[in-house]
mmCIF file of C-alpha atoms in Angstrom:
data_model
loop_
_atom_site.group_PDB
_atom_site.id
_atom_site.type_symbol
_atom_site.label_atom_id
_atom_site.label_comp_id
_atom_site.label_asym_id
_atom_site.label_seq_id
_atom_site.Cartn_x
_atom_site.Cartn_y
_atom_site.Cartn_z
ATOM 1 C CA UNK U 1 74.551 -53.184 -80.021
ATOM 2 C CA UNK U 2 77.838 -54.935 -78.367
ATOM 3 C CA UNK U 3 78.148 -58.447 -79.046
ATOM 4 C CA UNK U 4 80.542 -60.754 -77.477
ATOM 5 C CA UNK U 5 82.472 -62.973 -79.709
ATOM 6 C CA UNK U 6 84.722 -66.019 -79.626
ATOM 7 C CA UNK U 7 88.224 -65.445 -79.367
ATOM 8 C CA UNK U 8 91.030 -66.930 -80.738
ATOM 9 C CA UNK U 9 91.790 -70.523 -79.029
ATOM 10 C CA UNK U 10 95.278 -69.820 -78.339
ATOM 11 C CA UNK U 11 95.193 -66.638 -76.501
ATOM 12 C CA UNK U 12 94.161 -67.658 -73.179
ATOM 13 C CA UNK U 13 97.117 -68.683 -70.768
ATOM 14 C CA UNK U 14 97.625 -71.882 -69.261
ATOM 15 C CA UNK U 15 98.726 -71.925 -65.710
ATOM 16 C CA UNK U 16 102.387 -72.779 -65.138
ATOM 17 C CA UNK U 17 103.077 -76.288 -64.870
ATOM 18 C CA UNK U 18 105.102 -76.011 -61.677
ATOM 19 C CA UNK U 19 102.480 -74.064 -59.850
ATOM 20 C CA UNK U 20 104.606 -71.124 -59.498
ATOM 21 C CA UNK U 21 104.092 -67.608 -60.530
ATOM 22 C CA UNK U 22 103.535 -66.986 -64.190
ATOM 23 C CA UNK U 23 105.814 -63.794 -64.346
ATOM 24 C CA UNK U 24 108.629 -65.542 -62.635
ATOM 25 C CA UNK U 25 110.603 -65.844 -66.215
ATOM 26 C CA UNK U 26 109.440 -62.048 -67.295
ATOM 27 C CA UNK U 27 111.850 -60.557 -69.762
ATOM 28 C CA UNK U 28 112.330 -57.081 -71.240
ATOM 29 C CA UNK U 29 109.309 -56.257 -73.257
ATOM 30 C CA UNK U 30 106.874 -58.876 -71.803
ATOM 31 C CA UNK U 31 104.852 -55.796 -70.028
ATOM 32 C CA UNK U 32 104.534 -54.729 -73.797
ATOM 33 C CA UNK U 33 102.831 -57.649 -74.745
ATOM 34 C CA UNK U 34 100.598 -57.904 -71.970
ATOM 35 C CA UNK U 35 99.269 -54.783 -72.893
ATOM 36 C CA UNK U 36 98.680 -55.776 -76.437
ATOM 37 C CA UNK U 37 97.062 -58.634 -75.224
ATOM 38 C CA UNK U 38 94.623 -56.867 -72.941
ATOM 39 C CA UNK U 39 93.602 -54.301 -75.621
ATOM 40 C CA UNK U 40 93.105 -57.216 -77.803
ATOM 41 C CA UNK U 41 90.927 -59.162 -75.683
ATOM 42 C CA UNK U 42 88.634 -56.256 -75.210
ATOM 43 C CA UNK U 43 88.681 -55.497 -78.858
ATOM 44 C CA UNK U 44 87.547 -59.054 -79.446
ATOM 45 C CA UNK U 45 85.267 -58.782 -76.926
ATOM 46 C CA UNK U 46 83.249 -55.698 -78.246
ATOM 47 C CA UNK U 47 83.443 -57.037 -82.031
ATOM 48 C CA UNK U 48 80.313 -56.166 -83.657
ATOM 49 C CA UNK U 49 79.845 -52.818 -81.705
ATOM 50 C CA UNK U 50 79.360 -49.649 -82.921
ATOM 51 C CA UNK U 51 80.834 -47.762 -79.620
ATOM 52 C CA UNK U 52 83.373 -45.358 -80.771
ATOM 53 C CA UNK U 53 85.688 -46.149 -77.403
ATOM 54 C CA UNK U 54 86.155 -49.737 -78.916
ATOM 55 C CA UNK U 55 88.479 -47.324 -81.576
ATOM 56 C CA UNK U 56 90.518 -46.566 -78.497
ATOM 57 C CA UNK U 57 91.415 -50.453 -77.320
ATOM 58 C CA UNK U 58 92.374 -50.755 -80.956
ATOM 59 C CA UNK U 59 94.894 -48.054 -80.534
ATOM 60 C CA UNK U 60 96.062 -49.386 -77.072
ATOM 61 C CA UNK U 61 94.158 -47.161 -75.207
ATOM 62 C CA UNK U 62 92.006 -49.772 -73.609
ATOM 63 C CA UNK U 63 92.409 -47.866 -70.095
ATOM 64 C CA UNK U 64 90.581 -45.057 -71.119
ATOM 65 C CA UNK U 65 87.746 -47.190 -71.962
ATOM 66 C CA UNK U 66 84.180 -46.649 -70.137
ATOM 67 C CA UNK U 67 83.754 -49.884 -67.969
ATOM 68 C CA UNK U 68 87.359 -50.588 -68.036
ATOM 69 C CA UNK U 69 89.852 -50.087 -64.742
ATOM 70 C CA UNK U 70 93.693 -50.732 -65.152
ATOM 71 C CA UNK U 71 96.243 -51.457 -62.556
ATOM 72 C CA UNK U 72 100.061 -51.448 -62.834
ATOM 73 C CA UNK U 73 101.319 -51.467 -66.165
ATOM 74 C CA UNK U 74 97.945 -51.076 -68.021
ATOM 75 C CA UNK U 75 96.856 -54.492 -66.907
ATOM 76 C CA UNK U 76 93.067 -54.774 -66.872
ATOM 77 C CA UNK U 77 91.682 -55.108 -63.167
ATOM 78 C CA UNK U 78 88.319 -54.433 -63.493
ATOM 79 C CA UNK U 79 85.596 -55.301 -66.391
ATOM 80 C CA UNK U 80 82.429 -53.833 -65.485
ATOM 81 C CA UNK U 81 80.044 -54.046 -68.826
ATOM 82 C CA UNK U 82 76.578 -54.346 -66.824
ATOM 83 C CA UNK U 83 73.406 -53.680 -68.960
ATOM 84 C CA UNK U 84 75.093 -53.028 -72.178
ATOM 85 C CA UNK U 85 72.318 -55.341 -74.390
ATOM 86 C CA UNK U 86 75.486 -57.320 -75.079
ATOM 87 C CA UNK U 87 74.728 -60.258 -77.140
ATOM 88 C CA UNK U 88 76.436 -63.593 -78.163
ATOM 89 C CA UNK U 89 78.736 -65.850 -76.020
ATOM 90 C CA UNK U 90 81.248 -64.928 -73.476
ATOM 91 C CA UNK U 91 84.511 -65.346 -75.075
ATOM 92 C CA UNK U 92 86.762 -67.843 -73.179
ATOM 93 C CA UNK U 93 89.724 -65.569 -73.845
ATOM 94 C CA UNK U 94 88.873 -63.291 -71.242
ATOM 95 C CA UNK U 95 90.676 -65.826 -68.969
ATOM 96 C CA UNK U 96 93.574 -63.750 -70.840
ATOM 97 C CA UNK U 97 93.259 -60.868 -68.564
ATOM 98 C CA UNK U 98 95.076 -62.350 -65.940
ATOM 99 C CA UNK U 99 95.079 -59.441 -63.476
ATOM 100 C CA UNK U 100 91.398 -59.275 -63.537
ATOM 101 C CA UNK U 101 89.984 -58.731 -60.514
ATOM 102 C CA UNK U 102 86.255 -58.235 -61.234
ATOM 103 C CA UNK U 103 84.074 -59.056 -63.939
ATOM 104 C CA UNK U 104 80.658 -57.865 -64.205
ATOM 105 C CA UNK U 105 78.458 -58.797 -67.177
ATOM 106 C CA UNK U 106 75.114 -58.580 -65.179
ATOM 107 C CA UNK U 107 71.843 -57.967 -67.142
ATOM 108 C CA UNK U 108 72.766 -58.568 -70.821
ATOM 109 C CA UNK U 109 71.288 -60.691 -73.173
ATOM 110 C CA UNK U 110 74.628 -63.307 -72.988
ATOM 111 C CA UNK U 111 73.737 -67.181 -74.265
ATOM 112 C CA UNK U 112 75.743 -70.001 -74.831
ATOM 113 C CA UNK U 113 77.402 -71.944 -71.928
ATOM 114 C CA UNK U 114 79.972 -70.458 -69.062
ATOM 115 C CA UNK U 115 83.659 -71.084 -70.387
ATOM 116 C CA UNK U 116 85.627 -73.176 -67.872
ATOM 117 C CA UNK U 117 88.509 -71.363 -69.007
ATOM 118 C CA UNK U 118 87.258 -68.570 -66.420
ATOM 119 C CA UNK U 119 88.647 -70.906 -63.704
ATOM 120 C CA UNK U 120 92.309 -69.463 -64.703
ATOM 121 C CA UNK U 121 91.223 -65.852 -63.221
ATOM 122 C CA UNK U 122 93.029 -66.660 -60.158
ATOM 123 C CA UNK U 123 93.067 -63.136 -58.760
ATOM 124 C CA UNK U 124 89.177 -62.659 -59.591
ATOM 125 C CA UNK U 125 87.095 -61.761 -56.405
ATOM 126 C CA UNK U 126 83.840 -60.832 -58.189
ATOM 127 C CA UNK U 127 81.863 -62.141 -60.665
ATOM 128 C CA UNK U 128 78.510 -61.683 -62.043
ATOM 129 C CA UNK U 129 76.858 -62.944 -64.823
ATOM 130 C CA UNK U 130 73.330 -63.024 -63.661
ATOM 131 C CA UNK U 131 70.112 -61.853 -65.636
ATOM 132 C CA UNK U 132 71.278 -63.393 -68.770
ATOM 133 C CA UNK U 133 70.278 -66.466 -71.187
ATOM 134 C CA UNK U 134 73.289 -68.451 -70.078
ATOM 135 C CA UNK U 135 72.934 -72.396 -70.672
ATOM 136 C CA UNK U 136 74.666 -75.591 -69.998
ATOM 137 C CA UNK U 137 75.972 -76.411 -66.722
ATOM 138 C CA UNK U 138 78.250 -74.804 -64.256
ATOM 139 C CA UNK U 139 81.803 -75.482 -64.642
ATOM 140 C CA UNK U 140 83.585 -77.174 -61.905
ATOM 141 C CA UNK U 141 86.568 -75.453 -63.091
ATOM 142 C CA UNK U 142 85.410 -72.328 -61.626
ATOM 143 C CA UNK U 143 86.784 -73.713 -58.335
ATOM 144 C CA UNK U 144 90.317 -72.591 -59.388
ATOM 145 C CA UNK U 145 89.437 -68.981 -59.088
ATOM 146 C CA UNK U 146 91.052 -69.123 -55.500
ATOM 147 C CA UNK U 147 90.374 -65.450 -54.552
ATOM 148 C CA UNK U 148 86.632 -65.400 -55.441
ATOM 149 C CA UNK U 149 84.547 -63.673 -52.784
ATOM 150 C CA UNK U 150 81.434 -63.028 -54.819
ATOM 151 C CA UNK U 151 79.579 -65.519 -57.284
ATOM 152 C CA UNK U 152 76.277 -64.525 -59.015
ATOM 153 C CA UNK U 153 74.865 -66.712 -61.841
ATOM 154 C CA UNK U 154 71.393 -66.288 -61.076
ATOM 155 C CA UNK U 155 68.338 -65.534 -63.430
ATOM 156 C CA UNK U 156 69.769 -67.781 -66.242
ATOM 157 C CA UNK U 157 69.014 -71.019 -67.928
ATOM 158 C CA UNK U 158 71.758 -73.151 -66.294
ATOM 159 C CA UNK U 159 71.117 -76.898 -65.400
ATOM 160 C CA UNK U 160 72.946 -79.671 -64.208
ATOM 161 C CA UNK U 161 73.995 -80.072 -60.655
ATOM 162 C CA UNK U 162 75.780 -77.580 -58.414
ATOM 163 C CA UNK U 163 79.540 -78.802 -58.881
ATOM 164 C CA UNK U 164 81.013 -80.184 -55.447
ATOM 165 C CA UNK U 165 84.250 -78.774 -56.392
ATOM 166 C CA UNK U 166 82.626 -75.286 -55.170
ATOM 167 C CA UNK U 167 83.268 -76.573 -51.659
ATOM 168 C CA UNK U 168 86.847 -75.729 -52.023
ATOM 169 C CA UNK U 169 86.656 -71.573 -52.637
ATOM 170 C CA UNK U 170 88.079 -70.603 -49.668
ATOM 171 C CA UNK U 171 87.218 -67.035 -49.865
ATOM 172 C CA UNK U 172 83.716 -67.355 -50.874
ATOM 173 C CA UNK U 173 81.138 -65.276 -49.255
ATOM 174 C CA UNK U 174 78.265 -65.067 -51.406
ATOM 175 C CA UNK U 175 76.970 -67.852 -53.525
ATOM 176 C CA UNK U 176 74.177 -66.484 -55.861
ATOM 177 C CA UNK U 177 72.691 -69.411 -58.092
ATOM 178 C CA UNK U 178 68.921 -68.778 -58.000
ATOM 179 C CA UNK U 179 66.141 -68.981 -60.567
ATOM 180 C CA UNK U 180 67.812 -71.452 -62.743
ATOM 181 C CA UNK U 181 67.242 -75.127 -63.584
ATOM 182 C CA UNK U 182 69.710 -76.543 -61.494
ATOM 183 C CA UNK U 183 69.217 -80.503 -60.572
ATOM 184 C CA UNK U 184 70.282 -83.005 -58.342
ATOM 185 C CA UNK U 185 70.972 -82.708 -54.627
ATOM 186 C CA UNK U 186 72.513 -79.726 -52.595
ATOM 187 C CA UNK U 187 76.516 -81.276 -52.611
ATOM 188 C CA UNK U 188 77.527 -81.512 -48.919
ATOM 189 C CA UNK U 189 80.679 -79.963 -49.827
ATOM 190 C CA UNK U 190 79.265 -76.580 -49.557
ATOM 191 C CA UNK U 191 79.366 -77.129 -45.876
ATOM 192 C CA UNK U 192 83.224 -76.582 -46.018
ATOM 193 C CA UNK U 193 82.806 -72.744 -47.198
ATOM 194 C CA UNK U 194 83.993 -71.498 -43.932
ATOM 195 C CA UNK U 195 84.090 -68.026 -45.230
ATOM 196 C CA UNK U 196 80.335 -68.233 -46.607
ATOM 197 C CA UNK U 197 77.862 -65.450 -45.526
ATOM 198 C CA UNK U 198 75.011 -65.808 -48.485
ATOM 199 C CA UNK U 199 73.614 -68.619 -49.922
ATOM 200 C CA UNK U 200 70.991 -68.314 -52.653
ATOM 201 C CA UNK U 201 70.145 -71.794 -53.932
ATOM 202 C CA UNK U 202 66.491 -70.633 -54.379
ATOM 203 C CA UNK U 203 63.583 -71.563 -57.259
ATOM 204 C CA UNK U 204 65.557 -74.435 -58.906
ATOM 205 C CA UNK U 205 64.561 -77.943 -59.237
ATOM 206 C CA UNK U 206 66.879 -79.382 -56.467
ATOM 207 C CA UNK U 207 65.749 -82.314 -54.686
ATOM 208 C CA UNK U 208 66.910 -84.867 -51.865
ATOM 209 C CA UNK U 209 67.573 -83.399 -48.016
ATOM 210 C CA UNK U 210 69.336 -80.276 -46.927
ATOM 211 C CA UNK U 211 72.826 -82.007 -45.925
ATOM 212 C CA UNK U 212 74.010 -81.702 -42.701
ATOM 213 C CA UNK U 213 76.912 -80.234 -43.309
ATOM 214 C CA UNK U 214 75.283 -77.080 -43.873
ATOM 215 C CA UNK U 215 75.190 -76.445 -40.185
ATOM 216 C CA UNK U 216 79.093 -75.837 -40.245
ATOM 217 C CA UNK U 217 78.568 -72.750 -42.133
ATOM 218 C CA UNK U 218 79.472 -70.540 -39.051
ATOM 219 C CA UNK U 219 79.391 -67.143 -41.003
ATOM 220 C CA UNK U 220 76.254 -67.811 -42.743
ATOM 221 C CA UNK U 221 73.688 -65.072 -42.597
ATOM 222 C CA UNK U 222 70.917 -65.856 -45.088
ATOM 223 C CA UNK U 223 70.095 -69.156 -46.410
ATOM 224 C CA UNK U 224 67.567 -69.314 -49.673
ATOM 225 C CA UNK U 225 66.481 -73.020 -50.276
ATOM 226 C CA UNK U 226 62.982 -71.982 -51.126
ATOM 227 C CA UNK U 227 61.087 -72.833 -54.442
ATOM 228 C CA UNK U 228 62.784 -76.333 -54.789
ATOM 229 C CA UNK U 229 59.388 -78.303 -54.489
ATOM 230 C CA UNK U 230 61.415 -81.689 -54.651
ATOM 231 C CA UNK U 231 63.517 -81.056 -51.486
ATOM 232 C CA UNK U 232 62.397 -82.927 -49.106
ATOM 233 C CA UNK U 233 63.343 -84.597 -45.377
ATOM 234 C CA UNK U 234 63.485 -82.761 -42.113
ATOM 235 C CA UNK U 235 65.969 -79.791 -41.184
ATOM 236 C CA UNK U 236 69.507 -81.217 -40.329
ATOM 237 C CA UNK U 237 70.155 -81.752 -36.678
ATOM 238 C CA UNK U 238 72.292 -78.836 -35.285
ATOM 239 C CA UNK U 239 70.842 -76.174 -37.401
ATOM 240 C CA UNK U 240 70.798 -73.823 -34.267
ATOM 241 C CA UNK U 241 74.574 -73.981 -34.534
ATOM 242 C CA UNK U 242 74.392 -71.158 -37.382
ATOM 243 C CA UNK U 243 74.313 -68.770 -34.424
ATOM 244 C CA UNK U 244 74.993 -65.882 -37.147
ATOM 245 C CA UNK U 245 71.568 -66.696 -39.104
ATOM 246 C CA UNK U 246 69.254 -63.934 -39.661
ATOM 247 C CA UNK U 247 67.284 -65.370 -42.529
ATOM 248 C CA UNK U 248 66.341 -68.977 -43.256
ATOM 249 C CA UNK U 249 63.585 -69.339 -46.473
ATOM 250 C CA UNK U 250 62.070 -72.872 -46.916
ATOM 251 C CA UNK U 251 58.761 -71.941 -48.745
ATOM 252 C CA UNK U 252 57.373 -73.878 -51.631
ATOM 253 C CA UNK U 253 59.439 -77.273 -50.721
ATOM 254 C CA UNK U 254 58.572 -80.465 -49.227
ATOM 255 C CA UNK U 255 60.909 -79.852 -46.141
ATOM 256 C CA UNK U 256 59.065 -81.791 -43.659
ATOM 257 C CA UNK U 257 59.086 -82.203 -39.832
ATOM 258 C CA UNK U 258 58.843 -78.785 -37.473
ATOM 259 C CA UNK U 259 61.348 -76.146 -36.868
ATOM 260 C CA UNK U 260 63.127 -76.462 -33.607
ATOM 261 C CA UNK U 261 62.609 -73.408 -30.787
ATOM 262 C CA UNK U 262 66.377 -73.331 -30.979
ATOM 263 C CA UNK U 263 66.386 -71.676 -34.154
ATOM 264 C CA UNK U 264 63.797 -68.974 -32.674
ATOM 265 C CA UNK U 265 66.445 -68.455 -30.484
ATOM 266 C CA UNK U 266 69.263 -67.495 -32.350
ATOM 267 C CA UNK U 267 69.764 -63.992 -30.998
ATOM 268 C CA UNK U 268 70.720 -62.567 -34.785
ATOM 269 C CA UNK U 269 67.482 -64.283 -36.295
ATOM 270 C CA UNK U 270 65.220 -61.591 -38.186
ATOM 271 C CA UNK U 271 63.208 -63.987 -40.852
ATOM 272 C CA UNK U 272 61.949 -67.150 -41.002
ATOM 273 C CA UNK U 273 59.699 -68.142 -44.062
ATOM 274 C CA UNK U 274 58.381 -71.710 -44.352
ATOM 275 C CA UNK U 275 54.676 -70.982 -45.823
ATOM 276 C CA UNK U 276 53.348 -73.486 -48.298
ATOM 277 C CA UNK U 277 55.508 -76.101 -47.560
ATOM 278 C CA UNK U 278 55.290 -79.114 -45.517
ATOM 279 C CA UNK U 279 56.405 -77.858 -42.463
ATOM 280 C CA UNK U 280 54.222 -78.944 -39.437
ATOM 281 C CA UNK U 281 53.477 -76.073 -36.798
ATOM 282 C CA UNK U 282 54.529 -72.539 -37.449
ATOM 283 C CA UNK U 283 56.118 -71.409 -40.370
ATOM 284 C CA UNK U 284 57.452 -67.947 -39.174
ATOM 285 C CA UNK U 285 59.385 -66.535 -36.825
ATOM 286 C CA UNK U 286 56.967 -64.540 -34.628
ATOM 287 C CA UNK U 287 54.797 -67.690 -34.463
ATOM 288 C CA UNK U 288 57.819 -69.612 -33.642
ATOM 289 C CA UNK U 289 58.879 -67.472 -30.788
ATOM 290 C CA UNK U 290 55.588 -67.109 -29.419
ATOM 291 C CA UNK U 291 55.204 -71.237 -29.394
ATOM 292 C CA UNK U 292 58.408 -71.748 -27.645
ATOM 293 C CA UNK U 293 57.667 -69.139 -24.899
ATOM 294 C CA UNK U 294 60.508 -66.607 -26.413
ATOM 295 C CA UNK U 295 57.902 -64.135 -27.063
ATOM 296 C CA UNK U 296 54.791 -63.251 -25.234
ATOM 297 C CA UNK U 297 51.553 -64.085 -26.988
ATOM 298 C CA UNK U 298 48.083 -62.068 -27.099
ATOM 299 C CA UNK U 299 49.129 -60.220 -23.948
ATOM 300 C CA UNK U 300 47.811 -56.377 -24.083
ATOM 301 C CA UNK U 301 50.392 -53.946 -23.042
ATOM 302 C CA UNK U 302 50.307 -52.174 -19.820
ATOM 303 C CA UNK U 303 48.813 -48.686 -19.665
ATOM 304 C CA UNK U 304 51.570 -45.880 -19.214
ATOM 305 C CA UNK U 305 52.169 -44.935 -15.566
ATOM 306 C CA UNK U 306 49.790 -42.100 -14.569
ATOM 307 C CA UNK U 307 47.056 -42.833 -17.147
ATOM 308 C CA UNK U 308 43.411 -42.459 -16.474
ATOM 309 C CA UNK U 309 41.935 -45.770 -16.051
ATOM 310 C CA UNK U 310 39.179 -47.210 -18.549
ATOM 311 C CA UNK U 311 35.690 -47.565 -18.162
ATOM 312 C CA UNK U 312 33.516 -47.265 -15.264
#
């Protein structure tokens, strides 16, 4: 059984003070140092594991390890350790893998908190920490992952608020935070993520209203806020501006008012779920379309041409 251990505190890199490239002053032999560092990180990550492949990393052969993908100069660019029954905490020194683009630790037995040092992984595009036993809060420092496109921290025990700093992630497409213990309000700053396509905030303890800034998410396709029983107030005005919206999930909330006909008229709309809420009127898409005259209600289809008349 693999166990993630905490690593030496000095081994994760600090960002350059001048904001420049960390490799600007690379000297002969620096590539060897990075090679050793990546190997050392992986060795320590799996300390306690009986996996024979661990010995390869100890010998500097980490690029041959299952779940590890290397790029130029043997630098780790992908670490995929999903469903490995890994226990322990996430080592903050994973941030030493400076070229890392994808980090998958889905469906393990990870505990403890999410290290804020992960925000130093400026080339990371995918991170999945879902389906573990992580606690603590969401570090605002994760907003330092400027290349991040997919962030999944679902099905954990993470508490506290959604950091407003997440609104500054310029490339984020998927934000998956469902099934945690998040509290507070939905930060208006999330409306600044122009690239966002999927927003999962469902099954938490969020309160307050859905902020009007959410209507700025021009590319959003699916929005899940269901299962937040303290979420109140009406839908924000201008919700119909989300012209790429395909699914809106409001069930098991205290959202009030009615759903405007303009939502039913969104051409891409496929799914509307608002049952078990305080929404007035229609709580599904078919009903709303019929109510708004966008879909015929209770009309028998005409018989095919040439069909024999029915009855006497």
